[in-house]
Coordinates of C-alpha atoms and ligand atoms in Angstrom, one line a residue:
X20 CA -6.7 -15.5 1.7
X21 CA -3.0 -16.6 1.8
X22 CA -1.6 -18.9 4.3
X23 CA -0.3 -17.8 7.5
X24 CA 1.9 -20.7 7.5
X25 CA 3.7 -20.7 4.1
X26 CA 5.4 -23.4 2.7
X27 CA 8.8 -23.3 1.0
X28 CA 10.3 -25.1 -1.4
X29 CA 14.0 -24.8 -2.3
X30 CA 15.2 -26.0 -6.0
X31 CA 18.9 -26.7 -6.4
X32 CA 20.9 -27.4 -9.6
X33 CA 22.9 -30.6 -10.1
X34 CA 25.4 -31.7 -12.6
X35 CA 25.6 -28.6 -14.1
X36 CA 23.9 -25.4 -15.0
X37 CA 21.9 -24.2 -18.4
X38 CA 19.8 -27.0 -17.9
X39 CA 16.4 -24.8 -16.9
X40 CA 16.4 -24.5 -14.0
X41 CA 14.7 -20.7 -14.0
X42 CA 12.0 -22.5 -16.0
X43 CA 11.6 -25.8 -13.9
X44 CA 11.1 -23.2 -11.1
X45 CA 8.6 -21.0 -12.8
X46 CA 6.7 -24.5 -14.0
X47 CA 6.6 -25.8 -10.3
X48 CA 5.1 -22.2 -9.2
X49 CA 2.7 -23.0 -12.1
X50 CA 1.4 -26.0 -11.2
X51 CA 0.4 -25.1 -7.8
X52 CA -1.1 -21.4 -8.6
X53 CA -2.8 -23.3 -11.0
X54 CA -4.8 -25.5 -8.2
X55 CA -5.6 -21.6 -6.4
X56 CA -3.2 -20.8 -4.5
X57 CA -0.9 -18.0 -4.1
X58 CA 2.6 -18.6 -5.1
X59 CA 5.5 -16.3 -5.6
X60 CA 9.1 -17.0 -6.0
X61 CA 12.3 -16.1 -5.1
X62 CA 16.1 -15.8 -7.1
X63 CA 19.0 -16.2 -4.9
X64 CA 22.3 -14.9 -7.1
X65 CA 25.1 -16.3 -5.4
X66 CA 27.3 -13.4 -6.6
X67 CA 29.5 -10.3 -4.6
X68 CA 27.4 -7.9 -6.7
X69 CA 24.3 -6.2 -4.5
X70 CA 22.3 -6.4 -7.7
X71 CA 22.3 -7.3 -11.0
X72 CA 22.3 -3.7 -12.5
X73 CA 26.5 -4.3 -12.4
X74 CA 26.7 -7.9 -13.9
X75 CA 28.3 -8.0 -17.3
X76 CA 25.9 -9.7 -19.6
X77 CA 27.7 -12.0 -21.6
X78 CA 27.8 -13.6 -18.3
X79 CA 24.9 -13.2 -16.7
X80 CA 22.6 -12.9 -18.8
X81 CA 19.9 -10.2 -19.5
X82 CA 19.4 -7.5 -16.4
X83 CA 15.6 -7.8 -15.4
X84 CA 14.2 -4.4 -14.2
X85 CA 11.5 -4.9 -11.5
X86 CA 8.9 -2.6 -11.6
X87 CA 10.3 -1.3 -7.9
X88 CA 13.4 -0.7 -10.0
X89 CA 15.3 -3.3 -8.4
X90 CA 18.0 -4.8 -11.4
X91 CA 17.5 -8.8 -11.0
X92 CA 18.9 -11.7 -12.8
X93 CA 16.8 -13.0 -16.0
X94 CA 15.0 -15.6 -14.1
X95 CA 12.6 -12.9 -12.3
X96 CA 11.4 -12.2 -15.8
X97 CA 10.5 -16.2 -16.5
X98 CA 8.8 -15.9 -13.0
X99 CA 6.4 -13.0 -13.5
X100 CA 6.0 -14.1 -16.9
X101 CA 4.9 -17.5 -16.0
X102 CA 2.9 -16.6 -13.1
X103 CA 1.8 -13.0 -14.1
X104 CA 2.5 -11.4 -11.5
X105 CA 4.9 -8.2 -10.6
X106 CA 7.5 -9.6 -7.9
X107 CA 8.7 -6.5 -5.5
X108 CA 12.3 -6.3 -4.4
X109 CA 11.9 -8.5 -1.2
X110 CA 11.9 -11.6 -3.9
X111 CA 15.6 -11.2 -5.1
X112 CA 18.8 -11.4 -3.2
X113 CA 23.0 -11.6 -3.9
X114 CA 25.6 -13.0 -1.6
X115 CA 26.4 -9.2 -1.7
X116 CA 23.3 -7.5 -1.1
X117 CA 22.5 -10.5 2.0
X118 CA 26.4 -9.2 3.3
X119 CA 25.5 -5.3 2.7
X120 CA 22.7 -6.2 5.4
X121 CA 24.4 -8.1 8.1
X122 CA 27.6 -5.0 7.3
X123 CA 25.0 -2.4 7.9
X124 CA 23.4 -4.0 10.9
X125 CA 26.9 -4.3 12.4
X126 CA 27.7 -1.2 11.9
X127 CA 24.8 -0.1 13.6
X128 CA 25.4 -2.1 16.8
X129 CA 22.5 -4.2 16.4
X130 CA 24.2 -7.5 17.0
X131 CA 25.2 -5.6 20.3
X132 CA 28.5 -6.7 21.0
X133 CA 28.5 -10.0 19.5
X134 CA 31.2 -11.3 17.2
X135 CA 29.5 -11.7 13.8
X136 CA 29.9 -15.0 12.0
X137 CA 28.5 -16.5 8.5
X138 CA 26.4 -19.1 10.6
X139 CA 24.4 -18.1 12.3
X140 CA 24.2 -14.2 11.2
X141 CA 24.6 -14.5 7.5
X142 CA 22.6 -17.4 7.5
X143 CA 19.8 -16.6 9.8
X144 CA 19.4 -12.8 7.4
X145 CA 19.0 -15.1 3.9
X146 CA 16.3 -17.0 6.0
X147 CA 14.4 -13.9 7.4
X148 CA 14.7 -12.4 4.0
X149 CA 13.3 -15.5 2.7
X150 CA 10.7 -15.2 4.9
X151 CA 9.8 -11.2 5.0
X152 CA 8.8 -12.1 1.2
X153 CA 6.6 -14.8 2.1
X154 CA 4.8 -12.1 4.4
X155 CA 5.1 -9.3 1.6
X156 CA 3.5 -11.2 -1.1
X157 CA 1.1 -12.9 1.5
X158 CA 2.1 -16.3 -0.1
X159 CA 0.5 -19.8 0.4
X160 CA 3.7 -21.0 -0.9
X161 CA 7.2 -19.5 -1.8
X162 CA 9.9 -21.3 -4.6
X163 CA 13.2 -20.7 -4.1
X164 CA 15.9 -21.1 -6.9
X165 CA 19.0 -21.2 -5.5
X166 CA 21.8 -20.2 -8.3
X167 CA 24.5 -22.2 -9.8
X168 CA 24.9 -26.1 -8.9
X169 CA 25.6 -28.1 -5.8
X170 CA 28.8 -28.4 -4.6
X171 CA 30.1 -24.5 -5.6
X172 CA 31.4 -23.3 -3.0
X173 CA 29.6 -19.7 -3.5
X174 CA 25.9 -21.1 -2.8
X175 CA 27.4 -23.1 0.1
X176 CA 25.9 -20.4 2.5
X177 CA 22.3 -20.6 0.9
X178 CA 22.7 -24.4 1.3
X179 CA 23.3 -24.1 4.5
X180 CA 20.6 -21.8 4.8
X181 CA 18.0 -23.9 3.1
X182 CA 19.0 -26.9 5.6
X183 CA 18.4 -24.7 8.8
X184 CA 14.6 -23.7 7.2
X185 CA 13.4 -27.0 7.7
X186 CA 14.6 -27.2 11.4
X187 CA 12.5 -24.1 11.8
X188 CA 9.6 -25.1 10.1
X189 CA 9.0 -28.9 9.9
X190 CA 7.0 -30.4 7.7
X191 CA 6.3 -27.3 5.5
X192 CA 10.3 -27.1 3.7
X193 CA 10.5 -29.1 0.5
X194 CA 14.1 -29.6 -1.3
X195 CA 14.0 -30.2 -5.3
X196 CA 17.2 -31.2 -7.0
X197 CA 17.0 -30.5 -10.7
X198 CA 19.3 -32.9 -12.5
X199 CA 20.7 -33.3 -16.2
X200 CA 21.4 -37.1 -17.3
X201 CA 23.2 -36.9 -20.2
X202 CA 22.6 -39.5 -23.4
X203 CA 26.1 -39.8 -25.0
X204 CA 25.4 -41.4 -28.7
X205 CA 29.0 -43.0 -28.5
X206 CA 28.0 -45.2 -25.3
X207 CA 24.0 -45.6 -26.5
X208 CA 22.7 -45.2 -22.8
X209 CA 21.6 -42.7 -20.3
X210 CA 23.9 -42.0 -17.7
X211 CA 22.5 -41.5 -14.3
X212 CA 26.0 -41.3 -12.9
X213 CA 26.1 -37.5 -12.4
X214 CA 23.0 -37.3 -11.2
X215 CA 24.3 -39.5 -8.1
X216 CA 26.8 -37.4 -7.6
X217 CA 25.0 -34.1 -7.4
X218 CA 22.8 -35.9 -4.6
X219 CA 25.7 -36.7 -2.8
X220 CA 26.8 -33.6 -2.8
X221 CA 23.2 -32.2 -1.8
X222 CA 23.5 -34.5 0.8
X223 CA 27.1 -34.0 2.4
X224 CA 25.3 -30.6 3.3
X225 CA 22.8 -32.1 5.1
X226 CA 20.1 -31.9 2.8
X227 CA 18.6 -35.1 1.2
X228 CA 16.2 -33.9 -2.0
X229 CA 12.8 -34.9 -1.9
X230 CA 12.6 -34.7 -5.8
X231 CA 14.3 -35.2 -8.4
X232 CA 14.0 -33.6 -11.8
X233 CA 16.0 -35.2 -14.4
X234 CA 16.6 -32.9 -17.5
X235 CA 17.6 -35.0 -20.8
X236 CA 17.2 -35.3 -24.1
X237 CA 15.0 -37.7 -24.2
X238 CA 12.3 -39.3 -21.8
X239 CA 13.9 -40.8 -18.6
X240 CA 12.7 -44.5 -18.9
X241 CA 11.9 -46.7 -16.2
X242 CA 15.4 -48.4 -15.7
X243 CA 17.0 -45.1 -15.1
X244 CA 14.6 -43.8 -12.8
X245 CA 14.8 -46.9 -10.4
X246 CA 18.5 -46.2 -10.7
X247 CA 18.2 -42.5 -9.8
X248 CA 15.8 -43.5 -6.7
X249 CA 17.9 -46.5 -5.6
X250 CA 20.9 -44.5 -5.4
X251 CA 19.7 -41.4 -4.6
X252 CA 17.6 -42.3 -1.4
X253 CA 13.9 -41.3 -2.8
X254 CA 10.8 -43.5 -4.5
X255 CA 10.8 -44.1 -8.3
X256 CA 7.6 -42.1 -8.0
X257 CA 9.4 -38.7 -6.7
X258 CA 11.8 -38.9 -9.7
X259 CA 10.2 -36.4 -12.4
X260 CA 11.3 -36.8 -16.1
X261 CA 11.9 -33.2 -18.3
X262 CA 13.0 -34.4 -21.6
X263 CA 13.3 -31.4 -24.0
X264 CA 10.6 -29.8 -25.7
X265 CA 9.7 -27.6 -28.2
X266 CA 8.3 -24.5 -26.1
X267 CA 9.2 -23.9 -22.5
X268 CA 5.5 -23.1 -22.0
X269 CA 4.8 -26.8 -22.3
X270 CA 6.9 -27.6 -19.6
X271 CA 4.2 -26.9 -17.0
X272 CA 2.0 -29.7 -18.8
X273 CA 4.5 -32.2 -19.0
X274 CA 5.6 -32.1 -15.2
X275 CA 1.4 -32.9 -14.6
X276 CA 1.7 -35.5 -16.8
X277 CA 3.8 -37.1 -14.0
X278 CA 1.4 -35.5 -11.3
X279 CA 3.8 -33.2 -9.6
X280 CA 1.9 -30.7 -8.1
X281 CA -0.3 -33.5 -6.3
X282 CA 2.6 -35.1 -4.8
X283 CA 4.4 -31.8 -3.7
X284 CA 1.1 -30.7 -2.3
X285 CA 0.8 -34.0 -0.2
X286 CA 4.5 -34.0 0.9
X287 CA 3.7 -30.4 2.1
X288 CA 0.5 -31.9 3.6
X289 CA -1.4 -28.8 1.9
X290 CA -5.1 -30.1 0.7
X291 CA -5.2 -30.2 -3.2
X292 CA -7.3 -28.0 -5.0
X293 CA -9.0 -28.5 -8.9
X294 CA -6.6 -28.3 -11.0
X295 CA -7.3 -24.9 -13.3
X296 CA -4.6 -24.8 -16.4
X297 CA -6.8 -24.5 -18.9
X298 CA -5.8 -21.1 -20.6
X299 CA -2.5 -22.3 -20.2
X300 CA -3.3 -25.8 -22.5
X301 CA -5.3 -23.3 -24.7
X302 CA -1.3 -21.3 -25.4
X303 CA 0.6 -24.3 -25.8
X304 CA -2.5 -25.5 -28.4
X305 CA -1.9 -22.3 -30.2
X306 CA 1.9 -22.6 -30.6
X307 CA 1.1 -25.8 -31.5
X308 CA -0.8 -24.7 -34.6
X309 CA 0.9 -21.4 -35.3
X310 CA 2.6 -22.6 -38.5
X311 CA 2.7 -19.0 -40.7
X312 CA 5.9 -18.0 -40.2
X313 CA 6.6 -14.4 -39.5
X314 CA 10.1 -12.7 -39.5
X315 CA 11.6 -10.1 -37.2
X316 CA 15.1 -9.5 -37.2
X317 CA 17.0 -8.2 -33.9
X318 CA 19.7 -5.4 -34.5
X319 CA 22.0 -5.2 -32.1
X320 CA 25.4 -5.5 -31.1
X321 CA 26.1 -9.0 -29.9
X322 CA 27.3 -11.0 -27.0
X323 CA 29.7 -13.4 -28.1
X324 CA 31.6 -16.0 -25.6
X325 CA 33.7 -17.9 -27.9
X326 CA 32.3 -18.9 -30.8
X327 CA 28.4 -18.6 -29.5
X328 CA 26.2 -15.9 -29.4
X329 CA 24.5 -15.7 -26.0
X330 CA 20.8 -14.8 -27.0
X331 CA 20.5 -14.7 -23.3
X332 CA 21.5 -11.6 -22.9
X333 CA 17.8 -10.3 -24.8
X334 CA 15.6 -12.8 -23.2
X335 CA 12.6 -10.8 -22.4
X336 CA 12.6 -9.5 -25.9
X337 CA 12.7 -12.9 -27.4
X338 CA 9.8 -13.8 -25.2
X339 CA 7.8 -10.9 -26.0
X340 CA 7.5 -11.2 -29.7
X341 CA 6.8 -14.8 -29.0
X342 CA 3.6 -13.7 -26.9
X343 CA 2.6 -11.6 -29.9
X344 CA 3.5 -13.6 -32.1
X345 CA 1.3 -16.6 -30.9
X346 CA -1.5 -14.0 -30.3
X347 CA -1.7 -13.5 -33.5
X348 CA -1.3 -16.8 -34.8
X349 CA 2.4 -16.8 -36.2
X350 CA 4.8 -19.0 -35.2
X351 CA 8.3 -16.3 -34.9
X352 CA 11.3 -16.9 -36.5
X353 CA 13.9 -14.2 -34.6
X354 CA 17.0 -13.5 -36.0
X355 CA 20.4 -11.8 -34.7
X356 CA 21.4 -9.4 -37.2
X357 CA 25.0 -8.0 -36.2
X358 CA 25.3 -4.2 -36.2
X359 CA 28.6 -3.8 -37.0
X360 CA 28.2 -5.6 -40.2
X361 CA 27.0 -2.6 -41.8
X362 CA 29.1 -0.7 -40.3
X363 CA 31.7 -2.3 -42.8
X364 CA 30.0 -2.9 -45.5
X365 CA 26.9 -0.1 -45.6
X366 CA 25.3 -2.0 -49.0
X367 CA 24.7 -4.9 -46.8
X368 CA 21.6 -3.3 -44.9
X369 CA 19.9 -4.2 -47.8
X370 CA 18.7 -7.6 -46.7
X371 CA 16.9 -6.0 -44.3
X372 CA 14.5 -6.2 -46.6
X373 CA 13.7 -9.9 -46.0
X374 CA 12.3 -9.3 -42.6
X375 CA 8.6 -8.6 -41.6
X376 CA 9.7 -6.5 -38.5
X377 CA 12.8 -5.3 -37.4
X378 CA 14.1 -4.5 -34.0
X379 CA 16.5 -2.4 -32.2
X380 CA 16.6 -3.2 -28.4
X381 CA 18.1 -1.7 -25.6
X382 CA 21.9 -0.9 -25.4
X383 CA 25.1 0.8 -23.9
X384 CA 28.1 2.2 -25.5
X385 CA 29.7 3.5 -28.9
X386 CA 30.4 -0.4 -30.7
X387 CA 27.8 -1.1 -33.6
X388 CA 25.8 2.1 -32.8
X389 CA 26.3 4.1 -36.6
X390 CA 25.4 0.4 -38.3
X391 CA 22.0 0.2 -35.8
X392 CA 21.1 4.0 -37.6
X393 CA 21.9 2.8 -41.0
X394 CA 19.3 -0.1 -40.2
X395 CA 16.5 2.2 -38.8
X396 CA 17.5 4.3 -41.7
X397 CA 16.7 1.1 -43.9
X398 CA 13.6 0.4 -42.1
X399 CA 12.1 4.3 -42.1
X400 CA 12.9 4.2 -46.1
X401 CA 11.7 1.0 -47.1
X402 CA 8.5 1.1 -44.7
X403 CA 9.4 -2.1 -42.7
X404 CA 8.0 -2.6 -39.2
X405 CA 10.3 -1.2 -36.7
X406 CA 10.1 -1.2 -32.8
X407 CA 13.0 0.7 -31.1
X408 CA 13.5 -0.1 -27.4
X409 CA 15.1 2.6 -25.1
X410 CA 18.5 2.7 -27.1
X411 CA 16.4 1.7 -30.5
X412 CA 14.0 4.4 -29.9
X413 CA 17.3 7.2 -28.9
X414 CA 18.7 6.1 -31.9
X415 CA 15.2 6.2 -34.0
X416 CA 15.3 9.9 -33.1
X417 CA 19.0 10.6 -34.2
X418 CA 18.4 9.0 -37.6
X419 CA 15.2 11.4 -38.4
X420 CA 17.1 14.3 -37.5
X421 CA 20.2 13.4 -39.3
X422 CA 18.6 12.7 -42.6
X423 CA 15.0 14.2 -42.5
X424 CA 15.8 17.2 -40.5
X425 CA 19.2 17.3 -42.3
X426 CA 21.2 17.7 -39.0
X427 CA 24.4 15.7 -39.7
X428 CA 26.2 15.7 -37.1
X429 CA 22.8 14.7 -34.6
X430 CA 24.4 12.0 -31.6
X431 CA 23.6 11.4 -28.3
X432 CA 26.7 12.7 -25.9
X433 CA 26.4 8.7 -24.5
X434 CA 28.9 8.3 -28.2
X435 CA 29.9 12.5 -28.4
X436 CA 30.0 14.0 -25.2
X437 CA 30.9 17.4 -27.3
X438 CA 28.5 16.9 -30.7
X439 CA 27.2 20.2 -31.2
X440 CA 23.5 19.0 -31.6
X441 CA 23.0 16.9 -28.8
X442 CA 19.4 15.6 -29.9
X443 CA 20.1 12.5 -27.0
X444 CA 21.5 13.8 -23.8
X445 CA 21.9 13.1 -20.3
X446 CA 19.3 13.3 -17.8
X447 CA 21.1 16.5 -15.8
X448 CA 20.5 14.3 -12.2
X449 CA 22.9 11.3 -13.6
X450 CA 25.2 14.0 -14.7
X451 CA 26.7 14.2 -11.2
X452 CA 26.4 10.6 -10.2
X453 CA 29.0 9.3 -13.8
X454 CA 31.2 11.9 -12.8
X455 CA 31.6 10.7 -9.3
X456 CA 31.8 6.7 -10.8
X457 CA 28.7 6.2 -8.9
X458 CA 27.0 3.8 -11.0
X459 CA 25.1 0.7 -9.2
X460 CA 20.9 1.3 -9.2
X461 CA 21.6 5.3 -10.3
X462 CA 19.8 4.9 -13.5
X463 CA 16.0 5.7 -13.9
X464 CA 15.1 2.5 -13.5
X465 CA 11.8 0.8 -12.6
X466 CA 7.8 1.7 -13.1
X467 CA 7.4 5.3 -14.2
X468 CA 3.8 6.8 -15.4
X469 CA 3.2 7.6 -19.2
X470 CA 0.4 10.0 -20.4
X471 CA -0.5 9.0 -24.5
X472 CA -2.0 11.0 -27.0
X473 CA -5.1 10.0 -28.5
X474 CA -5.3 9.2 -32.2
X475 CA -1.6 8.0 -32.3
X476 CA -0.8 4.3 -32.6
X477 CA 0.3 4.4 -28.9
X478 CA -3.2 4.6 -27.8
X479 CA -4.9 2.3 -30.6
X480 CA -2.2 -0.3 -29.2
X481 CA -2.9 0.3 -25.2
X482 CA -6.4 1.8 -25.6
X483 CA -6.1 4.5 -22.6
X484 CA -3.7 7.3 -21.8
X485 CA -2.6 6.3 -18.5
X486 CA 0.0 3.2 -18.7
X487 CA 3.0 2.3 -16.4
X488 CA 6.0 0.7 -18.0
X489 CA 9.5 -0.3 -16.5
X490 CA 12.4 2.1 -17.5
X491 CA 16.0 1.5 -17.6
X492 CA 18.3 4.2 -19.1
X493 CA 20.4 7.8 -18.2
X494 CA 20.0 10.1 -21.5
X495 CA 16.9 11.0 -23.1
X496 CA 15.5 12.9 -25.9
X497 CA 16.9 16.8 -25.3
X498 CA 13.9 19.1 -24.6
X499 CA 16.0 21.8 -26.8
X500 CA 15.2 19.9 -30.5
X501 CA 11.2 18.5 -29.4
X502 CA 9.8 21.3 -31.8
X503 CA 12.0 20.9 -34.3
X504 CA 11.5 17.1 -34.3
X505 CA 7.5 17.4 -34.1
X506 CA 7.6 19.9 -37.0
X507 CA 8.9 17.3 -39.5
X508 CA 6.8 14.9 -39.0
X509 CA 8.1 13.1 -35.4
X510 CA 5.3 12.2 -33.0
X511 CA 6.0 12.2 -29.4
X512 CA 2.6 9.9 -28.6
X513 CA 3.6 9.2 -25.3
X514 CA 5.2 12.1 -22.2
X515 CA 6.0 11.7 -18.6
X516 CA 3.2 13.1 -16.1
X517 CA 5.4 16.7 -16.2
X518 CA 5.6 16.5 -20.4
X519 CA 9.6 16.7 -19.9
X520 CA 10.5 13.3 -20.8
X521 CA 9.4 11.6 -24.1
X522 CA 8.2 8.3 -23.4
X523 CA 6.8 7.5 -26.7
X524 CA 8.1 8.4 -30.8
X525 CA 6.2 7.5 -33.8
X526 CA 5.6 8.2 -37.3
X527 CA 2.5 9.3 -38.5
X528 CA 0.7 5.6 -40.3
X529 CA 0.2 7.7 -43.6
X530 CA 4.1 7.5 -43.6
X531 CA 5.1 4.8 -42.4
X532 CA 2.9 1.4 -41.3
X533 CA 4.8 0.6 -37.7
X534 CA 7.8 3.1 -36.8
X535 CA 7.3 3.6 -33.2
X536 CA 10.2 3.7 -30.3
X537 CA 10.0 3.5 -26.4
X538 CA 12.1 5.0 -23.7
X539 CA 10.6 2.6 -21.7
X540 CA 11.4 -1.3 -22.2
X541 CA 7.7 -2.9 -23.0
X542 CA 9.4 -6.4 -22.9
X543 CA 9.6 -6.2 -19.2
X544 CA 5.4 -6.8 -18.6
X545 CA 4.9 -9.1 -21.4
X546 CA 3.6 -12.4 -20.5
X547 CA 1.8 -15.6 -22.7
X548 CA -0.9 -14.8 -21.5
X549 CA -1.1 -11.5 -21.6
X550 CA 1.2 -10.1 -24.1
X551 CA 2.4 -6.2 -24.0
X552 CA 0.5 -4.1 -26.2
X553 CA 3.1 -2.6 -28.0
X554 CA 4.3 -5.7 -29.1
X555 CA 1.4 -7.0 -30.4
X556 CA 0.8 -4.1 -32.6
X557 CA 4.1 -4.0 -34.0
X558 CA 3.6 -7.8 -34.5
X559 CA 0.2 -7.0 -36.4
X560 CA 1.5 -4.7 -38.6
X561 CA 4.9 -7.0 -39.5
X562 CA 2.1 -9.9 -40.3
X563 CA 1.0 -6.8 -42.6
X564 CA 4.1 -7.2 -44.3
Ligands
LIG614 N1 22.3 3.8 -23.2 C1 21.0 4.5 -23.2 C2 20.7 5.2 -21.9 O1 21.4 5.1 -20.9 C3 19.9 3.4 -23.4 C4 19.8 2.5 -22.3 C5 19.0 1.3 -22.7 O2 18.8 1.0 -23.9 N2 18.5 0.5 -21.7 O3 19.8 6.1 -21.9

């Protein structure tokens, strides 16, 4: 039975952000589901966009789908993954989506007459949204990340928000500050400076942390941390050291190490529990010892800012061939293979061949597509492990028919709206919505059923033929070619309820050991401990390989 009086706590960035604070979050929410009770967590995005669906992600990041369908920053995905659970709609909010409400409320008179202002109607709709999701999950306790660091001015209003929670519910609002104190070799010293500042900051809004979590390099020794409590106004005790580490998932250990959930519990006065983490020691003890290397190569086209390639941008991919990876006793080694590059030079896709498993994941647009077919080409000929996800399984499709059906010209009308064999096409309810620029949460997005043949690899990997898996995506494999395609060889393992939309493509094994491509995007429900199905098997067969 959850609580009726939920607690809150409120994590804030200082300093600056990339420092984990999505996983600092998730590990908090760990720690205390770990000791029974039931935790859920919230993202605040403190951007104009009502979701994340429209978020450009060399910025932002990956888009994570929620099964509701809701498009959510990256974060949600640490969440679930850390916690596994699914986290409905009410557990994400935007600047725009909070302003969308207080606009729509307006315009239905329901402020009856009143001028509307930031404080208190803006803030007082973050704060009942903040706490409708503590009602719809039924929480003990909720976690709230706010994005991007003290002191912006664009997460001033969920600062403010925070501050007025506690007036409203004394004694059950906690405030984290998550800090980065930087260890400049030149000077030979950690630098607590910026972390002062950040409080201050935290402070000149009225809110005075109750924790700090400083993120270094390195251990925070004792010196620093009496500095960081003496000038940040809290006990040596509350201030939490996160030096780097190897795996994220060891993060959740190493903030016990310092006892955080017990003193968060008791500053919330909620009555600790036993401890239970001990499947969680059991995964960081496997990726401990998961020293044979195994290989998978990502084929995309990439996300560059500058000279660095934000990996961000696939994060749930990443972290699901991790989970299988560990499952199955590898440790991964994941490369980013650019597209384009054989694009310009075709011969190239032959080191390809130095990878266990290959991957094509999910996708928009024309640039790199032609090199992404030359690699699934690659991988179809030379019998290499290949996973295609949503675009990578579109584009799996295309290169059978191309060059096993002999249909050259095969595209989906995403790159040649007028290709005469339109083997991808668009789904004939989005046709409307891209002509009319209507394109915020108008995909199929979200949780959709998927019926799979038996005696395919589909079912060995999930073991039933009723799954749910989150979908993001407007075209789709055109009913017109499915006969043509199944007579050569191509399996469609896996159909929607109605048999219209193909979920599912594979290979038959006496072909090919692991050529299998979802319209759905398996990443999404992949956690450590429980990693997705299809994953694992493609991981199996690459540690074939
Ligand atoms: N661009 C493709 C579509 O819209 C694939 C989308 C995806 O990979 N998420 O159907």
């Amino acid at each position: 039975m959850a609580s009726k009086n939920p607690k809150f706590i409120f994590v804030f960035g200082g300093v600056m952000s990339g420092i984990g604070k999505g996983i600092a979050t998730s590990s908090i929410a760990k720690i205390i589901q770990s000791r029974g009770f039931k935790v859920s967590a919230i993202k605040i995005d403190p951007y104009i966009n009502v979701d994340a669906g429209t978020m450009n992600p060399t910025e932002h990041g990956e888009v994570f789908v929620l099964d509701s369908g809701l498009e959510t920053d990256q974060d949600m995905g640490n969440y679930e993954r850390f916690l596994d659970i699914t986290l409905p709609a009410a557990n994400y909010m935007t600047t725009g989506s909070v302003y969308q409400k207080v606009i729509n409320r307006e315009r239905n008179l329901e402020y009856k007459g009143k001028c509307v202002q930031i404080i208190p109607h803006v803030t007082g709709e973050i704060i009942a949204s903040i706490e409708n999701a503590a009602k719809v999950n039924d929480s003990d306790l909720v976690i709230i990340e706010v994005g991007g660091t003290t002191g912006d001015y664009e997460n001033d209003l969920f600062t403010e928000a925070a501050r007025q929670m506690r007036m409203n519910h004394p004694g059950d609002v906690l405030y984290v500050m998550l800090s980065f104190v930087p260890y400049p070799s030149k000077v030979g010293e950690m630098k607590t400076k910026p972390t002062q500042q950040a409080a201050r900051s935290l402070n000149s809004a009225g809110i005075q942390p109750d924790i700090i979590i400083a993120r270094s390099e390195q251990v925070i020794d004792e010196k620093r941390k009496e500095k960081i409590a003496l000038f940040c106004n809290i006990r040596k005790e509350e201030v939490i050291s996160a030096p780097d580490v190897e795996s994220i998932y060891e993060i959740p250990l190493n903030f016990e190490s310092d006892n955080l959930s017990e003193k968060i519990l008791k500053k919330l006065g909620m009555k600790p529990k036993k401890t239970n983490l001990e499947d969680w020691k059991m995964l960081v003890e496997r990726i401990k010892k998961s020293k044979k290397e195994i290989k998978v190569g990502i084929v995309g086209k990439y996300f560059g800012t500058g000279e660095c390639i934000l990996s961000d941008a696939y994060i749930s991919v990443i972290e699901a061939i991790k989970h299988a990876s560990f499952a199955n006793n590898r440790k991964p080694i994941i490369d980013w293979i650019n597209s384009e590059e054989f694009e310009k030079d075709p011969k190239s896709v032959k080191k390809l061949s130095n990878y266990d498993g290959l991957i094509v994941p999910g996708g928009f647009g024309t640039r790199g597509i032609e090199g992404k077919i030359n690699a699934i080409q690659y991988a179809r000929e030379n019998k290499i492990p290949y996973l295609g996800l949503c675009y990578g399984m579109q584009l799996m499709v295309i290169e059978f028919a191309r060059n096993v059906l002999g249909i050259k010209d095969a595209n989906t009308t995403e790159i040649n709206p007028n290709t005469k064999s339109p083997i991808i096409d668009i789904m004939p309810e989005q046709k409307s919505k891209l002509e009319n620029n209507d394109y915020g949460a108008t995909m199929r997005l979200g949780g959709y059923p998927c019926i799979i043949n038996k005696n395919t690899i589909a079912f060995s990997s999930y073991k039933k033929t009723e799954i749910t898996e989150r979908h993001r995506h407007r075209y789709e494999v055109n009913p017109d070619f499915i006969e043509e395609l199944e007579k050569s060889g191509m399996i469609f393992s896996g159909k929607s309820p109605n048999k219209i939309l193909m979920e599912i493509a594979e290979l038959p094994q006496k072909v090919h050991p692991f050529m299998v491509g979802s319209q759905f995007h398996p990443e999404f429900t992949s956690s450590p401990l429980n990693p997705n199905p299809l994953f694992l098997s493609f991981i199996k067969a690459a540690s074939k390989k």
